[in-house]
Structures are given as C-alpha cells and as structure tokens.
Amino acid sequence: MRPAANWRDYQVLDCSGGEKLERWGDKLLIRPDPQIIWNTPKDPALWDRADARYLRSKTGGGRWEYRKKLPESWQIRYRELTFKISPTGFKHTGLFPEQAANWDLFDGLIRAAGRPVKVLNLFAYTGGATLACAAAGASVCHVDASKGMVAWSRENTALSGLGERPIRWIVDDCEKFVAREIRRGNRYDAVIMDPPSYGRGPGGEVWKLEDQIYDLVCLCEQVLSDDPLFFALNSYTTGLSPSVMAHLLGAVLIPRRGGRVEADEIGLPVQSTGLALPCGNTALWLRSNAESV
C-alpha cells in the first residue's frame, strides 16, 4: 500500500463501526466508510469532539448532523497546494485526501522527465491531480462532466496561486471528449483517469465501471503521444483489485507501447492505531525508462 503520509492539515484520527473520524484543518468530521468493518472501542473523549457527522438514510443519500456551527467552506493545504473544503449532501467534502499519494507520484514523474509534458486529466473532480501536475510544470487539460466541479477546481487553482499556469478547462462527457481529441489529432504525454464506479448519463443510460472500463482505456490509449510518460487509472470499485487493473492496463498498453505496469492500494494513516486505512486502487503504466517514485 502507498499511504498518503505527508499531510499536515488532514488526518484520520480513528476509525471503527463503519465510520472514520477525520481532522480537516481545525474541523473534525465523522463520515461513513464501507471498508471499516471492525468494531473497536470508540473513545468518547475523542469522538464526541466532532463538529459534524454524516448520517446515511435507509432510503438512500443522507444528511449532515451539525454539533457545532461550521462555515460553509474553509481551506486546507497540501504542500504548496490549497483546497476549498465544503461538506456536500453526498458525504463528500470536495477532496479525496488519499489521492495525495498519487499527486506526489505524478509530480515526481513530470519533474524527472526533463521536458514539456502535456497531461489529460479525465473525471478530474475538483482538480487535485490537475494542480499537482501544473505545479510540477506540466500543461494540463482538465475534463469533468460537472460544471460545478470544474468551477470548484478553478477556485482551488486560484487559491494555490496557479491561475496563470497552462490549464485548459473542459466541461464535457469524458469519453466523447477523448474521441473528438483523437479526431482532431491532439495528443498527450500522460493520461490520468478516475472514473466513477456507477452513474447515469443525461439520457438515463447506465454507467457501470466493470462493464465499460476496458473500452474506455482502449480509447484513451489512442490519445497518447508518440513518446508518452505515464497512464494512471484509479478506482474505488471494490471488484477491481490492483491486480485486475494492472492486467487491464498491461493488456491494452504494453503490446502497443511497451513499458511496464505497477499497481497498488492507496490509503491513509490512522493516528489511533498506526495502521493504514485502504481507500482505493491505482494502476500505473510507465514507459520503459521512466521510474516511479
């Protein structure tokens, strides 16, 4: 596992009974997490300090229970990057802190390349990977179907002092955008993908990652440049283990591009136990002479 161990403004304080107690700056939140299947004792002196708790509804969705008044949003930092945090109606806060393990990876690969790097960030959410790549010196095309998420990512970019970096903002269906980029002849040295596990399109069509990820990776391979640097696939889908994702990337990319594939879990250190909470999987294709960091 690669834990995101370099945070100062974020921390998992404890986790038990399907919930995790997190520190976001100086705010404490309790959120559900299906990976937490153990029921170790919860210290009331710690857990009762939480400012808010997300409660799931039996009929779907849920709501925040506020124990203390919180601002609508606040900011936290990761290294030189600044992010706006705001609890949403779907338990999320606008940031997946475990992804910092991947931000550090992308940063190292881009800086070590010693040349201009064009990155395509698909399903880019609020822009953590976009900011990390831009801060490392890459030009980035940031694509997400949600206008609100793209606006949020632009806020994060301004907060991080990266507003003048070469970032192209696209609100569009990722698959359709990539198909158009291929027809236009636009190519990228690196592709980052973090597709959702499940969703519905504007016409009610069902998106299920296991059923559609192979075709999507095949499509995105075609948008790589002649001298690509890396291809990263992240997933929170339980059925897609690191080994399955590594085989998928290897089967599509190695016959055409050579190189090699690595895959691992990413996670977050837990203060109370010294263990790491698993939070997802990432597979990474690298050209032969690139070194992961």
PDB file of N, CA, C and O in Angstrom, residues 210-287:
ATOM      1  N   GLU A 210     -17.115  -1.696 -14.321  1.00  0.00           N
ATOM      2  CA  GLU A 210     -16.604  -3.007 -14.729  1.00  0.00           C
ATOM      3  C   GLU A 210     -16.969  -3.342 -16.167  1.00  0.00           C
ATOM      4  O   GLU A 210     -16.222  -4.038 -16.867  1.00  0.00           O
ATOM      5  N   ASP A 211     -18.121  -2.870 -16.618  1.00  0.00           N
ATOM      6  CA  ASP A 211     -18.598  -3.195 -17.966  1.00  0.00           C
ATOM      7  C   ASP A 211     -17.974  -2.309 -19.042  1.00  0.00           C
ATOM      8  O   ASP A 211     -17.923  -2.703 -20.216  1.00  0.00           O
ATOM      9  N   GLN A 212     -17.507  -1.113 -18.675  1.00  0.00           N
ATOM     10  CA  GLN A 212     -17.111  -0.141 -19.683  1.00  0.00           C
ATOM     11  C   GLN A 212     -15.662   0.322 -19.611  1.00  0.00           C
ATOM     12  O   GLN A 212     -15.186   1.011 -20.498  1.00  0.00           O
ATOM     13  N   ILE A 213     -14.938  -0.097 -18.583  1.00  0.00           N
ATOM     14  CA  ILE A 213     -13.596   0.435 -18.411  1.00  0.00           C
ATOM     15  C   ILE A 213     -12.627  -0.052 -19.486  1.00  0.00           C
ATOM     16  O   ILE A 213     -11.741   0.696 -19.926  1.00  0.00           O
ATOM     17  N   TYR A 214     -12.764  -1.281 -19.957  1.00  0.00           N
ATOM     18  CA  TYR A 214     -11.836  -1.782 -20.983  1.00  0.00           C
ATOM     19  C   TYR A 214     -11.930  -0.949 -22.252  1.00  0.00           C
ATOM     20  O   TYR A 214     -10.909  -0.499 -22.799  1.00  0.00           O
ATOM     21  N   ASP A 215     -13.135  -0.718 -22.732  1.00  0.00           N
ATOM     22  CA  ASP A 215     -13.303   0.079 -23.950  1.00  0.00           C
ATOM     23  C   ASP A 215     -12.809   1.504 -23.749  1.00  0.00           C
ATOM     24  O   ASP A 215     -12.239   2.109 -24.667  1.00  0.00           O
ATOM     25  N   LEU A 216     -12.997   2.047 -22.559  1.00  0.00           N
ATOM     26  CA  LEU A 216     -12.553   3.421 -22.295  1.00  0.00           C
ATOM     27  C   LEU A 216     -11.024   3.504 -22.291  1.00  0.00           C
ATOM     28  O   LEU A 216     -10.447   4.445 -22.837  1.00  0.00           O
ATOM     29  N   VAL A 217     -10.352   2.524 -21.671  1.00  0.00           N
ATOM     30  CA  VAL A 217      -8.892   2.513 -21.686  1.00  0.00           C
ATOM     31  C   VAL A 217      -8.374   2.354 -23.118  1.00  0.00           C
ATOM     32  O   VAL A 217      -7.414   3.019 -23.512  1.00  0.00           O
ATOM     33  N   CYS A 218      -9.014   1.489 -23.904  1.00  0.00           N
ATOM     34  CA  CYS A 218      -8.619   1.320 -25.310  1.00  0.00           C
ATOM     35  C   CYS A 218      -8.741   2.642 -26.067  1.00  0.00           C
ATOM     36  O   CYS A 218      -7.872   2.993 -26.878  1.00  0.00           O
ATOM     37  N   LEU A 219      -9.805   3.374 -25.813  1.00  0.00           N
ATOM     38  CA  LEU A 219      -9.994   4.662 -26.474  1.00  0.00           C
ATOM     39  C   LEU A 219      -8.915   5.650 -26.038  1.00  0.00           C
ATOM     40  O   LEU A 219      -8.299   6.331 -26.876  1.00  0.00           O
ATOM     41  N   CYS A 220      -8.662   5.723 -24.747  1.00  0.00           N
ATOM     42  CA  CYS A 220      -7.709   6.714 -24.231  1.00  0.00           C
ATOM     43  C   CYS A 220      -6.275   6.399 -24.623  1.00  0.00           C
ATOM     44  O   CYS A 220      -5.438   7.311 -24.706  1.00  0.00           O
ATOM     45  N   GLU A 221      -5.957   5.133 -24.875  1.00  0.00           N
ATOM     46  CA  GLU A 221      -4.617   4.798 -25.361  1.00  0.00           C
ATOM     47  C   GLU A 221      -4.318   5.508 -26.669  1.00  0.00           C
ATOM     48  O   GLU A 221      -3.174   5.891 -26.931  1.00  0.00           O
ATOM     49  N   GLN A 222      -5.352   5.739 -27.451  1.00  0.00           N
ATOM     50  CA  GLN A 222      -5.158   6.360 -28.765  1.00  0.00           C
ATOM     51  C   GLN A 222      -4.838   7.848 -28.681  1.00  0.00           C
ATOM     52  O   GLN A 222      -4.394   8.438 -29.669  1.00  0.00           O
ATOM     53  N   VAL A 223      -5.052   8.461 -27.522  1.00  0.00           N
ATOM     54  CA  VAL A 223      -4.786   9.888 -27.386  1.00  0.00           C
ATOM     55  C   VAL A 223      -3.381  10.146 -26.829  1.00  0.00           C
ATOM     56  O   VAL A 223      -2.970  11.294 -26.695  1.00  0.00           O
ATOM     57  N   LEU A 224      -2.631   9.072 -26.540  1.00  0.00           N
ATOM     58  CA  LEU A 224      -1.261   9.230 -26.071  1.00  0.00           C
ATOM     59  C   LEU A 224      -0.346   9.703 -27.199  1.00  0.00           C
ATOM     60  O   LEU A 224      -0.533   9.348 -28.362  1.00  0.00           O
ATOM     61  N   SER A 225       0.684  10.447 -26.836  1.00  0.00           N
ATOM     62  CA  SER A 225       1.661  10.935 -27.809  1.00  0.00           C
ATOM     63  C   SER A 225       2.590   9.800 -28.232  1.00  0.00           C
ATOM     64  O   SER A 225       2.516   8.673 -27.728  1.00  0.00           O
ATOM     65  N   ASP A 226       3.503  10.098 -29.154  1.00  0.00           N
ATOM     66  CA  ASP A 226       4.467   9.095 -29.604  1.00  0.00           C
ATOM     67  C   ASP A 226       5.533   8.801 -28.548  1.00  0.00           C
ATOM     68  O   ASP A 226       6.226   7.783 -28.634  1.00  0.00           O
ATOM     69  N   ASP A 227       5.690   9.693 -27.582  1.00  0.00           N
ATOM     70  CA  ASP A 227       6.664   9.489 -26.510  1.00  0.00           C
ATOM     71  C   ASP A 227       5.981   9.702 -25.162  1.00  0.00           C
ATOM     72  O   ASP A 227       6.292  10.638 -24.416  1.00  0.00           O
ATOM     73  N   PRO A 228       5.045   8.812 -24.806  1.00  0.00           N
ATOM     74  CA  PRO A 228       4.255   9.035 -23.591  1.00  0.00           C
ATOM     75  C   PRO A 228       5.063   8.773 -22.330  1.00  0.00           C
ATOM     76  O   PRO A 228       6.041   8.015 -22.337  1.00  0.00           O
ATOM     77  N   LEU A 229       4.619   9.403 -21.253  1.00  0.00           N
ATOM     78  CA  LEU A 229       5.309   9.292 -19.970  1.00  0.00           C
ATOM     79  C   LEU A 229       4.624   8.304 -19.031  1.00  0.00           C
ATOM     80  O   LEU A 229       5.262   7.406 -18.486  1.00  0.00           O
ATOM     81  N   PHE A 230       3.295   8.474 -18.835  1.00  0.00           N
ATOM     82  CA  PHE A 230       2.576   7.544 -17.968  1.00  0.00           C
ATOM     83  C   PHE A 230       1.091   7.555 -18.272  1.00  0.00           C
ATOM     84  O   PHE A 230       0.562   8.475 -18.905  1.00  0.00           O
ATOM     85  N   PHE A 231       0.419   6.508 -17.804  1.00  0.00           N
ATOM     86  CA  PHE A 231      -1.040   6.366 -17.893  1.00  0.00           C
ATOM     87  C   PHE A 231      -1.483   5.845 -16.531  1.00  0.00           C
ATOM     88  O   PHE A 231      -1.064   4.757 -16.120  1.00  0.00           O
ATOM     89  N   ALA A 232      -2.316   6.600 -15.830  1.00  0.00           N
ATOM     90  CA  ALA A 232      -2.744   6.235 -14.478  1.00  0.00           C
ATOM     91  C   ALA A 232      -4.246   5.989 -14.456  1.00  0.00           C
ATOM     92  O   ALA A 232      -5.027   6.795 -14.964  1.00  0.00           O
ATOM     93  N   LEU A 233      -4.646   4.884 -13.845  1.00  0.00           N
ATOM     94  CA  LEU A 233      -6.051   4.537 -13.682  1.00  0.00           C
ATOM     95  C   LEU A 233      -6.321   4.336 -12.198  1.00  0.00           C
ATOM     96  O   LEU A 233      -5.689   3.501 -11.556  1.00  0.00           O
ATOM     97  N   ASN A 234      -7.251   5.115 -11.668  1.00  0.00           N
ATOM     98  CA  ASN A 234      -7.633   4.997 -10.260  1.00  0.00           C
ATOM     99  C   ASN A 234      -9.061   4.479 -10.170  1.00  0.00           C
ATOM    100  O   ASN A 234      -9.901   4.780 -11.012  1.00  0.00           O
ATOM    101  N   SER A 235      -9.338   3.688  -9.132  1.00  0.00           N
ATOM    102  CA  SER A 235     -10.687   3.157  -8.966  1.00  0.00           C
ATOM    103  C   SER A 235     -11.016   2.959  -7.494  1.00  0.00           C
ATOM    104  O   SER A 235     -10.161   2.562  -6.701  1.00  0.00           O
ATOM    105  N   TYR A 236     -12.281   3.233  -7.167  1.00  0.00           N
ATOM    106  CA  TYR A 236     -12.818   2.939  -5.844  1.00  0.00           C
ATOM    107  C   TYR A 236     -13.804   1.771  -5.908  1.00  0.00           C
ATOM    108  O   TYR A 236     -14.489   1.484  -4.934  1.00  0.00           O
ATOM    109  N   THR A 237     -13.859   1.100  -7.058  1.00  0.00           N
ATOM    110  CA  THR A 237     -14.772  -0.023  -7.238  1.00  0.00           C
ATOM    111  C   THR A 237     -14.200  -1.262  -6.559  1.00  0.00           C
ATOM    112  O   THR A 237     -13.077  -1.685  -6.880  1.00  0.00           O
ATOM    113  N   THR A 238     -14.953  -1.848  -5.644  1.00  0.00           N
ATOM    114  CA  THR A 238     -14.449  -2.949  -4.828  1.00  0.00           C
ATOM    115  C   THR A 238     -13.978  -4.125  -5.683  1.00  0.00           C
ATOM    116  O   THR A 238     -12.964  -4.756  -5.384  1.00  0.00           O
ATOM    117  N   GLY A 239     -14.683  -4.428  -6.752  1.00  0.00           N
ATOM    118  CA  GLY A 239     -14.352  -5.599  -7.567  1.00  0.00           C
ATOM    119  C   GLY A 239     -13.111  -5.451  -8.416  1.00  0.00           C
ATOM    120  O   GLY A 239     -12.622  -6.447  -8.965  1.00  0.00           O
ATOM    121  N   LEU A 240     -12.582  -4.246  -8.541  1.00  0.00           N
ATOM    122  CA  LEU A 240     -11.385  -4.023  -9.353  1.00  0.00           C
ATOM    123  C   LEU A 240     -10.167  -3.970  -8.449  1.00  0.00           C
ATOM    124  O   LEU A 240      -9.794  -2.922  -7.932  1.00  0.00           O
ATOM    125  N   SER A 241      -9.534  -5.112  -8.254  1.00  0.00           N
ATOM    126  CA  SER A 241      -8.340  -5.186  -7.420  1.00  0.00           C
ATOM    127  C   SER A 241      -7.159  -4.572  -8.161  1.00  0.00           C
ATOM    128  O   SER A 241      -7.200  -4.385  -9.386  1.00  0.00           O
ATOM    129  N   PRO A 242      -6.067  -4.246  -7.449  1.00  0.00           N
ATOM    130  CA  PRO A 242      -4.879  -3.747  -8.142  1.00  0.00           C
ATOM    131  C   PRO A 242      -4.396  -4.704  -9.225  1.00  0.00           C
ATOM    132  O   PRO A 242      -3.977  -4.263 -10.307  1.00  0.00           O
ATOM    133  N   SER A 243      -4.469  -6.009  -8.981  1.00  0.00           N
ATOM    134  CA  SER A 243      -4.010  -6.983  -9.976  1.00  0.00           C
ATOM    135  C   SER A 243      -4.870  -6.958 -11.233  1.00  0.00           C
ATOM    136  O   SER A 243      -4.363  -7.052 -12.354  1.00  0.00           O
ATOM    137  N   VAL A 244      -6.189  -6.834 -11.047  1.00  0.00           N
ATOM    138  CA  VAL A 244      -7.090  -6.752 -12.204  1.00  0.00           C
ATOM    139  C   VAL A 244      -6.811  -5.489 -13.013  1.00  0.00           C
ATOM    140  O   VAL A 244      -6.735  -5.523 -14.252  1.00  0.00           O
ATOM    141  N   MET A 245      -6.630  -4.368 -12.326  1.00  0.00           N
ATOM    142  CA  MET A 245      -6.365  -3.106 -13.021  1.00  0.00           C
ATOM    143  C   MET A 245      -5.015  -3.136 -13.732  1.00  0.00           C
ATOM    144  O   MET A 245      -4.870  -2.614 -14.833  1.00  0.00           O
ATOM    145  N   ALA A 246      -4.017  -3.768 -13.096  1.00  0.00           N
ATOM    146  CA  ALA A 246      -2.706  -3.882 -13.729  1.00  0.00           C
ATOM    147  C   ALA A 246      -2.794  -4.727 -14.985  1.00  0.00           C
ATOM    148  O   ALA A 246      -2.183  -4.395 -16.023  1.00  0.00           O
ATOM    149  N   HIS A 247      -3.538  -5.825 -14.925  1.00  0.00           N
ATOM    150  CA  HIS A 247      -3.689  -6.676 -16.106  1.00  0.00           C
ATOM    151  C   HIS A 247      -4.400  -5.924 -17.225  1.00  0.00           C
ATOM    152  O   HIS A 247      -4.013  -6.034 -18.403  1.00  0.00           O
ATOM    153  N   LEU A 248      -5.407  -5.151 -16.862  1.00  0.00           N
ATOM    154  CA  LEU A 248      -6.143  -4.372 -17.863  1.00  0.00           C
ATOM    155  C   LEU A 248      -5.221  -3.386 -18.578  1.00  0.00           C
ATOM    156  O   LEU A 248      -5.170  -3.353 -19.815  1.00  0.00           O
ATOM    157  N   LEU A 249      -4.485  -2.572 -17.824  1.00  0.00           N
ATOM    158  CA  LEU A 249      -3.594  -1.604 -18.449  1.00  0.00           C
ATOM    159  C   LEU A 249      -2.506  -2.305 -19.259  1.00  0.00           C
ATOM    160  O   LEU A 249      -2.161  -1.875 -20.372  1.00  0.00           O
ATOM    161  N   GLY A 250      -1.958  -3.397 -18.714  1.00  0.00           N
ATOM    162  CA  GLY A 250      -0.909  -4.115 -19.424  1.00  0.00           C
ATOM    163  C   GLY A 250      -1.392  -4.711 -20.725  1.00  0.00           C
ATOM    164  O   GLY A 250      -0.696  -4.658 -21.746  1.00  0.00           O
ATOM    165  N   ALA A 251      -2.604  -5.273 -20.712  1.00  0.00           N
ATOM    166  CA  ALA A 251      -3.142  -5.901 -21.916  1.00  0.00           C
ATOM    167  C   ALA A 251      -3.387  -4.891 -23.026  1.00  0.00           C
ATOM    168  O   ALA A 251      -3.250  -5.195 -24.212  1.00  0.00           O
ATOM    169  N   VAL A 252      -3.751  -3.677 -22.649  1.00  0.00           N
ATOM    170  CA  VAL A 252      -4.040  -2.648 -23.661  1.00  0.00           C
ATOM    171  C   VAL A 252      -2.781  -1.912 -24.097  1.00  0.00           C
ATOM    172  O   VAL A 252      -2.560  -1.684 -25.289  1.00  0.00           O
ATOM    173  N   LEU A 253      -1.920  -1.546 -23.146  1.00  0.00           N
ATOM    174  CA  LEU A 253      -0.823  -0.627 -23.440  1.00  0.00           C
ATOM    175  C   LEU A 253       0.493  -1.300 -23.827  1.00  0.00           C
ATOM    176  O   LEU A 253       1.200  -0.819 -24.718  1.00  0.00           O
ATOM    177  N   ILE A 254       0.866  -2.378 -23.158  1.00  0.00           N
ATOM    178  CA  ILE A 254       2.182  -2.958 -23.407  1.00  0.00           C
ATOM    179  C   ILE A 254       2.348  -3.467 -24.846  1.00  0.00           C
ATOM    180  O   ILE A 254       3.402  -3.228 -25.458  1.00  0.00           O
ATOM    181  N   PRO A 255       1.354  -4.150 -25.452  1.00  0.00           N
ATOM    182  CA  PRO A 255       1.551  -4.592 -26.843  1.00  0.00           C
ATOM    183  C   PRO A 255       1.807  -3.447 -27.817  1.00  0.00           C
ATOM    184  O   PRO A 255       2.521  -3.615 -28.810  1.00  0.00           O
ATOM    185  N   ARG A 256       1.250  -2.284 -27.565  1.00  0.00           N
ATOM    186  CA  ARG A 256       1.397  -1.142 -28.480  1.00  0.00           C
ATOM    187  C   ARG A 256       2.491  -0.172 -28.053  1.00  0.00           C
ATOM    188  O   ARG A 256       3.109   0.475 -28.899  1.00  0.00           O
ATOM    189  N   ARG A 257       2.741  -0.091 -26.749  1.00  0.00           N
ATOM    190  CA  ARG A 257       3.629   0.949 -26.238  1.00  0.00           C
ATOM    191  C   ARG A 257       4.856   0.421 -25.513  1.00  0.00           C
ATOM    192  O   ARG A 257       5.745   1.207 -25.171  1.00  0.00           O
ATOM    193  N   GLY A 258       4.901  -0.885 -25.223  1.00  0.00           N
ATOM    194  CA  GLY A 258       5.988  -1.405 -24.410  1.00  0.00           C
ATOM    195  C   GLY A 258       5.809  -0.981 -22.968  1.00  0.00           C
ATOM    196  O   GLY A 258       4.696  -0.830 -22.481  1.00  0.00           O
ATOM    197  N   GLY A 259       6.930  -0.752 -22.279  1.00  0.00           N
ATOM    198  CA  GLY A 259       6.860  -0.271 -20.909  1.00  0.00           C
ATOM    199  C   GLY A 259       6.455  -1.349 -19.927  1.00  0.00           C
ATOM    200  O   GLY A 259       6.535  -2.543 -20.199  1.00  0.00           O
ATOM    201  N   ARG A 260       5.984  -0.910 -18.775  1.00  0.00           N
ATOM    202  CA  ARG A 260       5.617  -1.833 -17.707  1.00  0.00           C
ATOM    203  C   ARG A 260       4.462  -1.238 -16.895  1.00  0.00           C
ATOM    204  O   ARG A 260       4.161  -0.052 -17.015  1.00  0.00           O
ATOM    205  N   VAL A 261       3.867  -2.065 -16.055  1.00  0.00           N
ATOM    206  CA  VAL A 261       2.715  -1.646 -15.249  1.00  0.00           C
ATOM    207  C   VAL A 261       2.976  -1.967 -13.784  1.00  0.00           C
ATOM    208  O   VAL A 261       3.509  -3.029 -13.448  1.00  0.00           O
ATOM    209  N   GLU A 262       2.603  -1.025 -12.919  1.00  0.00           N
ATOM    210  CA  GLU A 262       2.624  -1.222 -11.476  1.00  0.00           C
ATOM    211  C   GLU A 262       1.211  -0.967 -10.946  1.00  0.00           C
ATOM    212  O   GLU A 262       0.465  -0.191 -11.540  1.00  0.00           O
ATOM    213  N   ALA A 263       0.863  -1.590  -9.834  1.00  0.00           N
ATOM    214  CA  ALA A 263      -0.459  -1.343  -9.235  1.00  0.00           C
ATOM    215  C   ALA A 263      -0.392  -1.575  -7.738  1.00  0.00           C
ATOM    216  O   ALA A 263       0.362  -2.425  -7.260  1.00  0.00           O
ATOM    217  N   ASP A 264      -1.189  -0.814  -7.007  1.00  0.00           N
ATOM    218  CA  ASP A 264      -1.174  -0.920  -5.550  1.00  0.00           C
ATOM    219  C   ASP A 264      -2.419  -0.266  -4.987  1.00  0.00           C
ATOM    220  O   ASP A 264      -3.129   0.479  -5.685  1.00  0.00           O
ATOM    221  N   GLU A 265      -2.681  -0.550  -3.707  1.00  0.00           N
ATOM    222  CA  GLU A 265      -3.687   0.188  -2.966  1.00  0.00           C
ATOM    223  C   GLU A 265      -3.114   1.537  -2.555  1.00  0.00           C
ATOM    224  O   GLU A 265      -1.905   1.686  -2.370  1.00  0.00           O
ATOM    225  N   ILE A 266      -3.994   2.511  -2.405  1.00  0.00           N
ATOM    226  CA  ILE A 266      -3.625   3.760  -1.754  1.00  0.00           C
ATOM    227  C   ILE A 266      -4.460   3.856  -0.472  1.00  0.00           C
ATOM    228  O   ILE A 266      -5.526   3.237  -0.365  1.00  0.00           O
ATOM    229  N   GLY A 267      -3.961   4.604   0.497  1.00  0.00           N
ATOM    230  CA  GLY A 267      -4.680   4.657   1.763  1.00  0.00           C
ATOM    231  C   GLY A 267      -4.259   5.836   2.615  1.00  0.00           C
ATOM    232  O   GLY A 267      -3.517   6.719   2.165  1.00  0.00           O
ATOM    233  N   LEU A 268      -4.738   5.838   3.845  1.00  0.00           N
ATOM    234  CA  LEU A 268      -4.490   6.932   4.784  1.00  0.00           C
ATOM    235  C   LEU A 268      -4.038   6.381   6.131  1.00  0.00           C
ATOM    236  O   LEU A 268      -4.646   5.443   6.659  1.00  0.00           O
ATOM    237  N   PRO A 269      -2.997   6.957   6.699  1.00  0.00           N
ATOM    238  CA  PRO A 269      -2.582   6.539   8.040  1.00  0.00           C
ATOM    239  C   PRO A 269      -3.666   6.874   9.069  1.00  0.00           C
ATOM    240  O   PRO A 269      -4.342   7.894   8.959  1.00  0.00           O
ATOM    241  N   VAL A 270      -3.810   6.009  10.067  1.00  0.00           N
ATOM    242  CA  VAL A 270      -4.779   6.215  11.146  1.00  0.00           C
ATOM    243  C   VAL A 270      -4.002   6.474  12.433  1.00  0.00           C
ATOM    244  O   VAL A 270      -3.229   5.631  12.882  1.00  0.00           O
ATOM    245  N   GLN A 271      -4.222   7.645  13.012  1.00  0.00           N
ATOM    246  CA  GLN A 271      -3.429   8.057  14.173  1.00  0.00           C
ATOM    247  C   GLN A 271      -3.578   7.097  15.343  1.00  0.00           C
ATOM    248  O   GLN A 271      -2.594   6.746  16.012  1.00  0.00           O
ATOM    249  N   SER A 272      -4.794   6.641  15.632  1.00  0.00           N
ATOM    250  CA  SER A 272      -5.050   5.859  16.851  1.00  0.00           C
ATOM    251  C   SER A 272      -4.418   4.481  16.819  1.00  0.00           C
ATOM    252  O   SER A 272      -4.126   3.902  17.875  1.00  0.00           O
ATOM    253  N   THR A 273      -4.211   3.913  15.635  1.00  0.00           N
ATOM    254  CA  THR A 273      -3.726   2.538  15.522  1.00  0.00           C
ATOM    255  C   THR A 273      -2.338   2.426  14.904  1.00  0.00           C
ATOM    256  O   THR A 273      -1.673   1.395  15.069  1.00  0.00           O
ATOM    257  N   GLY A 274      -1.908   3.442  14.179  1.00  0.00           N
ATOM    258  CA  GLY A 274      -0.655   3.341  13.442  1.00  0.00           C
ATOM    259  C   GLY A 274      -0.770   2.499  12.194  1.00  0.00           C
ATOM    260  O   GLY A 274       0.223   2.268  11.487  1.00  0.00           O
ATOM    261  N   LEU A 275      -1.981   2.034  11.877  1.00  0.00           N
ATOM    262  CA  LEU A 275      -2.229   1.246  10.669  1.00  0.00           C
ATOM    263  C   LEU A 275      -2.678   2.168   9.536  1.00  0.00           C
ATOM    264  O   LEU A 275      -2.825   3.371   9.722  1.00  0.00           O
ATOM    265  N   ALA A 276      -2.913   1.592   8.359  1.00  0.00           N
ATOM    266  CA  ALA A 276      -3.362   2.378   7.213  1.00  0.00           C
ATOM    267  C   ALA A 276      -4.750   1.923   6.789  1.00  0.00           C
ATOM    268  O   ALA A 276      -5.023   0.714   6.723  1.00  0.00           O
ATOM    269  N   LEU A 277      -5.625   2.873   6.527  1.00  0.00           N
ATOM    270  CA  LEU A 277      -6.976   2.599   6.055  1.00  0.00           C
ATOM    271  C   LEU A 277      -6.970   2.513   4.536  1.00  0.00           C
ATOM    272  O   LEU A 277      -6.623   3.487   3.866  1.00  0.00           O
ATOM    273  N   PRO A 278      -7.333   1.370   3.933  1.00  0.00           N
ATOM    274  CA  PRO A 278      -7.366   1.280   2.471  1.00  0.00           C
ATOM    275  C   PRO A 278      -8.467   2.152   1.891  1.00  0.00           C
ATOM    276  O   PRO A 278      -9.582   2.180   2.413  1.00  0.00           O
ATOM    277  N   CYS A 279      -8.133   2.866   0.817  1.00  0.00           N
ATOM    278  CA  CYS A 279      -9.080   3.844   0.269  1.00  0.00           C
ATOM    279  C   CYS A 279      -9.285   3.739  -1.240  1.00  0.00           C
ATOM    280  O   CYS A 279     -10.026   4.542  -1.804  1.00  0.00           O
ATOM    281  N   GLY A 280      -8.644   2.805  -1.908  1.00  0.00           N
ATOM    282  CA  GLY A 280      -8.803   2.701  -3.348  1.00  0.00           C
ATOM    283  C   GLY A 280      -7.587   2.047  -3.970  1.00  0.00           C
ATOM    284  O   GLY A 280      -6.636   1.668  -3.279  1.00  0.00           O
ATOM    285  N   ASN A 281      -7.618   1.902  -5.283  1.00  0.00           N
ATOM    286  CA  ASN A 281      -6.549   1.245  -6.013  1.00  0.00           C
ATOM    287  C   ASN A 281      -6.098   2.112  -7.185  1.00  0.00           C
ATOM    288  O   ASN A 281      -6.911   2.793  -7.810  1.00  0.00           O
ATOM    289  N   THR A 282      -4.812   2.056  -7.484  1.00  0.00           N
ATOM    290  CA  THR A 282      -4.275   2.771  -8.638  1.00  0.00           C
ATOM    291  C   THR A 282      -3.357   1.846  -9.419  1.00  0.00           C
ATOM    292  O   THR A 282      -2.492   1.183  -8.845  1.00  0.00           O
ATOM    293  N   ALA A 283      -3.550   1.797 -10.739  1.00  0.00           N
ATOM    294  CA  ALA A 283      -2.637   1.106 -11.648  1.00  0.00           C
ATOM    295  C   ALA A 283      -1.938   2.157 -12.491  1.00  0.00           C
ATOM    296  O   ALA A 283      -2.549   3.145 -12.904  1.00  0.00           O
ATOM    297  N   LEU A 284      -0.648   1.939 -12.753  1.00  0.00           N
ATOM    298  CA  LEU A 284       0.168   2.927 -13.447  1.00  0.00           C
ATOM    299  C   LEU A 284       0.988   2.253 -14.531  1.00  0.00           C
ATOM    300  O   LEU A 284       1.774   1.342 -14.249  1.00  0.00           O
ATOM    301  N   TRP A 285       0.809   2.695 -15.778  1.00  0.00           N
ATOM    302  CA  TRP A 285       1.689   2.270 -16.863  1.00  0.00           C
ATOM    303  C   TRP A 285       2.789   3.308 -17.017  1.00  0.00           C
ATOM    304  O   TRP A 285       2.536   4.516 -16.983  1.00  0.00           O
ATOM    305  N   LEU A 286       4.028   2.822 -17.156  1.00  0.00           N
ATOM    306  CA  LEU A 286       5.184   3.680 -17.330  1.00  0.00           C
ATOM    307  C   LEU A 286       5.961   3.246 -18.564  1.00  0.00           C
ATOM    308  O   LEU A 286       6.088   2.040 -18.822  1.00  0.00           O
ATOM    309  N   ARG A 287       6.479   4.191 -19.287  1.00  0.00           N
ATOM    310  CA  ARG A 287       7.365   3.827 -20.382  1.00  0.00           C
ATOM    311  C   ARG A 287       8.606   3.164 -19.780  1.00  0.00           C
ATOM    312  O   ARG A 287       8.926   3.349 -18.607  1.00  0.00           O
TER     313      ARG A 287
END
